[in-house]
Structures are given as C-alpha cells and as structure tokens.
Coordinates of C-alpha atoms in Angstrom, one line a residue:
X1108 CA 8.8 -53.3 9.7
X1109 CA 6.2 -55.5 8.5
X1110 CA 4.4 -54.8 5.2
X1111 CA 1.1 -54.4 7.6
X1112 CA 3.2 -52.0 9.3
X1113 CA 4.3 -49.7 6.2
X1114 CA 0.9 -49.8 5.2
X1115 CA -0.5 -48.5 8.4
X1116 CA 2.3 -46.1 8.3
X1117 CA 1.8 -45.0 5.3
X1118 CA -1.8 -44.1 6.0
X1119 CA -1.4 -42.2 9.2
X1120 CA 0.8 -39.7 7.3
X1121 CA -1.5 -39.6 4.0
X1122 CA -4.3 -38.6 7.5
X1123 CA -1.8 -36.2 8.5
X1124 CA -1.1 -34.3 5.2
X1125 CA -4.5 -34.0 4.3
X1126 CA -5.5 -32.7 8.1
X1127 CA -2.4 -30.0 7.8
X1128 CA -3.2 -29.0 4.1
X1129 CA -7.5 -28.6 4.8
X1130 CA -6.6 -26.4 8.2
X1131 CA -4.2 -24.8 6.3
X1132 CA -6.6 -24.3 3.3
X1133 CA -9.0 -23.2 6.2
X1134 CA -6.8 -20.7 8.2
X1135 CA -6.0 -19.0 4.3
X1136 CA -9.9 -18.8 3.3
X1137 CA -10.9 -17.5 6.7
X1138 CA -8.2 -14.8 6.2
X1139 CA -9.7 -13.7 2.9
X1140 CA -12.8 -13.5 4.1
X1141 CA -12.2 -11.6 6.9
X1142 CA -10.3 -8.8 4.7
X1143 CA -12.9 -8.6 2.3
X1144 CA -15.6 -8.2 5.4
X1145 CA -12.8 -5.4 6.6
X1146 CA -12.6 -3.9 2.8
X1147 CA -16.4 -3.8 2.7
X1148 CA -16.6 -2.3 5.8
X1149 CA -14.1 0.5 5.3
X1150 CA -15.9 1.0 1.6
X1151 CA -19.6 1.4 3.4
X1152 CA -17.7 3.7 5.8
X1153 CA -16.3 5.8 3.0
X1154 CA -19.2 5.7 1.0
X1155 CA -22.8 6.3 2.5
X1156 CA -24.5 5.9 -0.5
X1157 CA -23.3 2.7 -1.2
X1158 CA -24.1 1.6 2.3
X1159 CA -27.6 3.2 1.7
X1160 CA -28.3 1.7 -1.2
X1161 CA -27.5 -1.6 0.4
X1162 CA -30.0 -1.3 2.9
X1163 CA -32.6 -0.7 0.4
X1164 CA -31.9 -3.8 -1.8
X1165 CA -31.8 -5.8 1.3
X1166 CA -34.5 -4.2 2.6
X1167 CA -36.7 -5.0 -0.2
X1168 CA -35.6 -8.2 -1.0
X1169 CA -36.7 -9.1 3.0
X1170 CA -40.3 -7.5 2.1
X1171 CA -40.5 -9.4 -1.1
X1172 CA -40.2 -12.6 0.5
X1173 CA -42.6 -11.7 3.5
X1174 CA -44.8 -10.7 0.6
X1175 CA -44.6 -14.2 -1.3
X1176 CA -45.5 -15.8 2.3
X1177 CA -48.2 -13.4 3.7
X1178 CA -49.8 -13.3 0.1
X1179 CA -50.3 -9.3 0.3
X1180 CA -48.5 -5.9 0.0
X1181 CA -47.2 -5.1 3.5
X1182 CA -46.9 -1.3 4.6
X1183 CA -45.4 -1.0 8.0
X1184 CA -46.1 2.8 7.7
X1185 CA -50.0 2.4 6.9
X1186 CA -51.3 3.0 10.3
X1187 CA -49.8 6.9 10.0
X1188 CA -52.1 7.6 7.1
X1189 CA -55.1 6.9 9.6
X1190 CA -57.2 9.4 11.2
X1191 CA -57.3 7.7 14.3
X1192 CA -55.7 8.6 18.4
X1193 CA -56.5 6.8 21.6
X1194 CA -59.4 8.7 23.2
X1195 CA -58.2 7.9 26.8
X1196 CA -55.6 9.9 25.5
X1197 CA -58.1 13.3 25.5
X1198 CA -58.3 15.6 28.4
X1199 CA -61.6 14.7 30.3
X1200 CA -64.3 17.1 28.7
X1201 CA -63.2 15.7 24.9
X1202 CA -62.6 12.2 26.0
X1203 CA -66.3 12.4 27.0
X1204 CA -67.8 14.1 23.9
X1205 CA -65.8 11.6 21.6
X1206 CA -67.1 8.7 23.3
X1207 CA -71.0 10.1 23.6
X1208 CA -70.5 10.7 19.8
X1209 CA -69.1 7.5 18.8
X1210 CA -72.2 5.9 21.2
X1211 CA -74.9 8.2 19.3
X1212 CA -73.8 7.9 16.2
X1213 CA -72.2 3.9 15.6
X1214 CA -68.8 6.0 14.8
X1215 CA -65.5 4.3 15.8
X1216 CA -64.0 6.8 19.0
X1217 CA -60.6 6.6 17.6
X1218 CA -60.9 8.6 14.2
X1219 CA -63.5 10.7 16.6
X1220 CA -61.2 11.5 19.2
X1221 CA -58.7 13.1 16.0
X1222 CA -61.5 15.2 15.1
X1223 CA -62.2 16.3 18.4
X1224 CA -59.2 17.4 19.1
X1225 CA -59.0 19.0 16.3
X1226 CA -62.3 21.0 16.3
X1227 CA -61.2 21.9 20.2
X1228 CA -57.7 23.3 18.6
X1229 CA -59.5 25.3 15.4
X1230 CA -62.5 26.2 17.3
X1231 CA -60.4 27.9 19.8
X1232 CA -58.6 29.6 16.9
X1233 CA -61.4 30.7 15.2
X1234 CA -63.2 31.9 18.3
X1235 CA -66.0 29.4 17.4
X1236 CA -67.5 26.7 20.2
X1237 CA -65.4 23.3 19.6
X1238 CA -68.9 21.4 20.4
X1239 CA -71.0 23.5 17.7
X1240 CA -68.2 22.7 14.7
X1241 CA -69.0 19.2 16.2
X1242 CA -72.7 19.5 16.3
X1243 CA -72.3 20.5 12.3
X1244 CA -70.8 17.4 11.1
X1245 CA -73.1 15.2 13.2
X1246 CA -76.1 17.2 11.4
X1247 CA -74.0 17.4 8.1
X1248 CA -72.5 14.2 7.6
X1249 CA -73.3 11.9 10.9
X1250 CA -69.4 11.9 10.4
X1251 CA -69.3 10.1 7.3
X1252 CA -65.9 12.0 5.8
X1253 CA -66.9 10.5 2.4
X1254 CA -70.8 12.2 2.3
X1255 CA -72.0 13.6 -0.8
X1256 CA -75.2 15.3 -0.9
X1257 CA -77.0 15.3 -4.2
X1258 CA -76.1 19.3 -4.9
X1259 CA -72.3 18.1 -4.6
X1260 CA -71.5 19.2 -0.8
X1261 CA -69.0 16.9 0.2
X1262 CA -67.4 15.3 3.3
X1263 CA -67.6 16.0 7.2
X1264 CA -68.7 19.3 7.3
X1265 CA -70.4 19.3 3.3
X1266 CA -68.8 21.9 1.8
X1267 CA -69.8 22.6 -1.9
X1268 CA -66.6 21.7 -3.0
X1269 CA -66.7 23.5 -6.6
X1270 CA -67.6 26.5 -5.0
X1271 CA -64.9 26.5 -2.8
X1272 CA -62.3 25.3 -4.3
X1273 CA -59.4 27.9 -3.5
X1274 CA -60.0 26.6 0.5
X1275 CA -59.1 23.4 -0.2
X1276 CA -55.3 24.6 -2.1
X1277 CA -53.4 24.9 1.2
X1278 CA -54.1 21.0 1.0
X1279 CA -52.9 19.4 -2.4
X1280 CA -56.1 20.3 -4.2
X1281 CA -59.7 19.4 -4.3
X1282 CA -60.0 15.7 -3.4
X1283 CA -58.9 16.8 0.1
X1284 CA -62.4 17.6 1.0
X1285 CA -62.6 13.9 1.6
X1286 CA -59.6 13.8 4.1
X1287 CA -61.6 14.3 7.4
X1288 CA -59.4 16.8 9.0
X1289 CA -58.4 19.2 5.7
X1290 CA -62.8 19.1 5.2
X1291 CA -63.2 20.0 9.0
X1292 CA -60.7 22.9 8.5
X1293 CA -62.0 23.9 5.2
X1294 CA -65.4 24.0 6.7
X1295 CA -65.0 25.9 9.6
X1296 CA -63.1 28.9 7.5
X1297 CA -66.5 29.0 5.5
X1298 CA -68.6 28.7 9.1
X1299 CA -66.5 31.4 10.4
X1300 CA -67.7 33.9 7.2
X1301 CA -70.8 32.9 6.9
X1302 CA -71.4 34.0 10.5
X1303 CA -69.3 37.1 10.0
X1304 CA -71.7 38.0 7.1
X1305 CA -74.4 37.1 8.8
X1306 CA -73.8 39.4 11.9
X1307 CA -75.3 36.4 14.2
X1308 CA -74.5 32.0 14.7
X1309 CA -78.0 31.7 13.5
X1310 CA -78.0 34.0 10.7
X1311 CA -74.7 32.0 9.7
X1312 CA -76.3 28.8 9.7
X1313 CA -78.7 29.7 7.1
X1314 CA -75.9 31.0 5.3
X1315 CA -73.7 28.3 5.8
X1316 CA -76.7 25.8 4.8
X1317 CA -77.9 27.7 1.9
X1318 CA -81.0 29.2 3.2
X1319 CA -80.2 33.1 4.1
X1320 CA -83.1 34.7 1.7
X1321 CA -85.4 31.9 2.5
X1322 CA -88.3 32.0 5.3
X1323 CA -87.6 28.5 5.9
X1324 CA -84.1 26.6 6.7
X1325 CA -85.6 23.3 7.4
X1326 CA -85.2 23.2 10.4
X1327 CA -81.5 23.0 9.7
X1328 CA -80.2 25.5 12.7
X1329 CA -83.0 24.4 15.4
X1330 CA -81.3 21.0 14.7
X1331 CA -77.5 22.0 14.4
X1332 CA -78.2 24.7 18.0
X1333 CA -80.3 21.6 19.7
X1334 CA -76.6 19.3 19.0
X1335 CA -74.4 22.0 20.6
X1336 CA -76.5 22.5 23.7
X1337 CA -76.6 18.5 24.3
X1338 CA -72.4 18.5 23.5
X1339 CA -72.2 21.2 25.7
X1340 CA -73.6 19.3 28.3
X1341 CA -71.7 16.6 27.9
X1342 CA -68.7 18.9 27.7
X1343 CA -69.5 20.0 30.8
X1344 CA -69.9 16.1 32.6
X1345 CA -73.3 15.6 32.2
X1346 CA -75.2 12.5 31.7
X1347 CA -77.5 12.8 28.4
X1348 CA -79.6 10.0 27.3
X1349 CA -78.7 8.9 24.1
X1350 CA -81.0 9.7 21.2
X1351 CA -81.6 8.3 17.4
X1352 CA -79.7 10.4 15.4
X1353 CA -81.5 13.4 13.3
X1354 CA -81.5 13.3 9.7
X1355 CA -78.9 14.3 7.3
X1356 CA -79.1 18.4 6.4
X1357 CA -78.5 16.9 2.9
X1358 CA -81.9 14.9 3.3
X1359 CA -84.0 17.8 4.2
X1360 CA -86.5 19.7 2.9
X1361 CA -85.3 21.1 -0.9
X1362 CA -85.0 24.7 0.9
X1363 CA -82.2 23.0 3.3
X1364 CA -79.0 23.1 0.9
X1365 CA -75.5 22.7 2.5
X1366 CA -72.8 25.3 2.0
X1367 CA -73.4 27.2 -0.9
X1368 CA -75.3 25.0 -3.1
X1369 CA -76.1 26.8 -6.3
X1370 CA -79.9 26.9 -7.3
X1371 CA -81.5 29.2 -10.0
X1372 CA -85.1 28.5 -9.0
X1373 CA -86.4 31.9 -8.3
X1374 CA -84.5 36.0 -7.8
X1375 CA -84.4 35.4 -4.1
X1376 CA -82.3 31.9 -4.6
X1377 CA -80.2 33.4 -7.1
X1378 CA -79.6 36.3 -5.0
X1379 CA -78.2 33.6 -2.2
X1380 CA -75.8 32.3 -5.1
X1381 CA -74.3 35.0 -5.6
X1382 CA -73.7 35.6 -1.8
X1383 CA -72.4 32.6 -1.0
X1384 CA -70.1 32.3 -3.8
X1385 CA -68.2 35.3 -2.9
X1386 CA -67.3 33.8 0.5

C-alpha cells in the first residue's frame, strides 16, 4: 500500500471512530434525558404541589414577558369584574327597556342590560315593579353608579350611605354603594320600607327622597311615576318617542333630598330625620 493509501486509510477510520463515538455519545445523552423527563414525570405525579407550583412559575414567567412586550399589566380575568351582559341575550320586554334606556340616557346597553335584569329579578322579589326601581335610578342617578349628590347620597339609586350603612354589610362594607348592583339592591331594601311606612308608592317616594313632612317633594314622584308609566310602556312593546332626560333628584329644589338626607333646618325636617334614620 502506497503511503497516499495509508493516509487515506488512516483517515477513513479516524471518520469512523469519531462517527461511532458522537452516536454513541448521542444514543447515552438521549437516554439520560429521557429518564430524567420519566423521573420528573413520576415526581409531578406523586407530588401535586410541586406540579402546581410549576405551573405558576411558568405561568408567570410567560405573563412577565408578554408584559415587557405589550408594555402593560395584562389580566385575562378583567372582563368578569364588569357589570356588563349581551342585551340580545334579555327576554323580549327587558331587551327593549335596556335598549330605550341606553337610547334616552347615552348609557352603554351592556352594563344596562345587568341592571335590568337584575331589577326584574329583585323587583319580583320584593313585589315592587322592575320598571319603577328602573325609573328611580334614571331620576336618581341617570345611571351614573358613581353619583354623589351634595348631602352624600351615593350611586345608582342615591342612598345616603352613612345612614345606611348596616345595608351595605352583606357586601364587604361601605364603598359597595358604588358597585352598581350591591347600590341597586341596597336601594330597593330602603324603597321597599319607605313604601311600607308610608302605607302608599307615593307616600314612599317622599320618604325615600326625603320629603315625607314637607308640602312639596319637588316634583320628585310626578317625575319618578311619569318614568315608570313610559317603561311600562315600553315593557309592554310600545313605541315611545324619545325625550331629553329630566334632571337629577339631587339637582332639585333644596326640599328634594335623596334617601334620608339629614337636615336640621326647621321641627318638621328634623322630625323626617329621625324617621328616616330608623329605616
């Protein structure tokens, strides 16, 4: 054999020994790696809380760096702190009050369609007509759930929050006078004594507006009774023209106070105080 030869030789089995020894090498590593993927997996399996709290680390680690490339905080579970439904959703007679509101009163008809549903729900409850607890926060609030008159009624349906205070327990406390639904709840329970008090709807809505020991509401339950018979119309699939919406209770004459506002003006007022504050 030539020297060329040897040579050649020579590197054809130097080609071969270093093939054998890397698949070798190869065949070994991808056996270790598949028995620490099988230990792993038997470890996860015997231990949930390992497995759990490799999800999480993972988890957060994924939503750091979509965070870093979105350049805000991302909360896939924000939408469920909404007060919003799909009004299509409604049966007929609320899909068409929820939508006549929103129209009337430049309110979005998803949060509407939650609160119509709910007032239908309570109302029927409470034995009180879903589309007068309606025609109440459109007076009250125009459904702004974060109203505050200048006597301190609050929310949807202004309730003097102060006052009543205990109502609003059953819901983690005070501040939920400005969650729309725990206000409209709230609300209605005081609606519903003031009219028991009262004896009569209209002799409620002076209570529940602050008026019952004064010749003059403001106006307050001519406006709220003239809302319920139009949603009751509508309720019952007719066509009502859209009107401008009537002024806030809480921007009505002094006499027109929402929900137990405390006054110490004259006997009479402070004889309404006292009423009021032992609903």
């Amino acid at each position: 054999m030539t020297a060329s030869g040897k040579i050649v030789s020579g590197v054809r089995t130097f080609a071969a020994d270093v093939t054998e020894g890397f698949l070798e090498i190869t065949h070994n590593s991808f056996a270790l790696i598949g028995l620490a993927v099988a230990f792993v997996i038997i470890a996860l399996t015997a231990r949930p809380d390992l497995r759990q709290a490799g999800e999480e680390q993972l988890m957060g680690w994924l939503q750091a760096r979509q965070v870093e490339m979105v350049g805000m905080p991302i909360e896939p579970e924000a939408s469920e702190r909404a007060t919003a439904a799909n009004p299509k959703d409604l049966p007929k007679e609320q899909a068409a009050v929820a939508f006549w509101l929103s129209k009337k009163y430049r309110v979005a008809p998803e949060p509407l369609s939650v609160l119509v549903a709910e007032a239908y729900e309570i109302g029927t409850r409470a034995k009180i007509d879903p589309t007068l607890i309606l025609a109440i926060m459109a007076i009250e609030s125009s459904f702004n759930p974060f109203a505050e008159s200048a006597v301190g009624a609050q929310g949807l349906m202004q309730v003097m929050t102060r006052v009543h205070t205990d109502k609003y327990q059953n819901f983690g406390g005070h501040f939920a006078a400005f969650d729309p639904v725990s206000n409209l709840r709230v609300g209605v329970k005081v609606l519903q004594e003031c009219i028991a008090r009262a004896g009569s709807l209209e002799g409620g809505l002076r209570y529940y507006v602050g008026a019952a020991n004064m010749a003059d509401d403001g106006g307050y339950a001519a406006k709220v009774m003239a809302e319920h018979f139009r949603l009751r119309q509508i309720a019952g699939g007719r066509a009502i023209p859209i009107s401008p919406p009537p002024s806030l209770s809480t921007q009505a004459p002094v006499q027109s106070i929402p929900a137990a506002a405390p006054r110490a003006v004259t006997p009479a007022a402070a004889d309404k105080v006292a009423l009021l504050s032992g609903l």
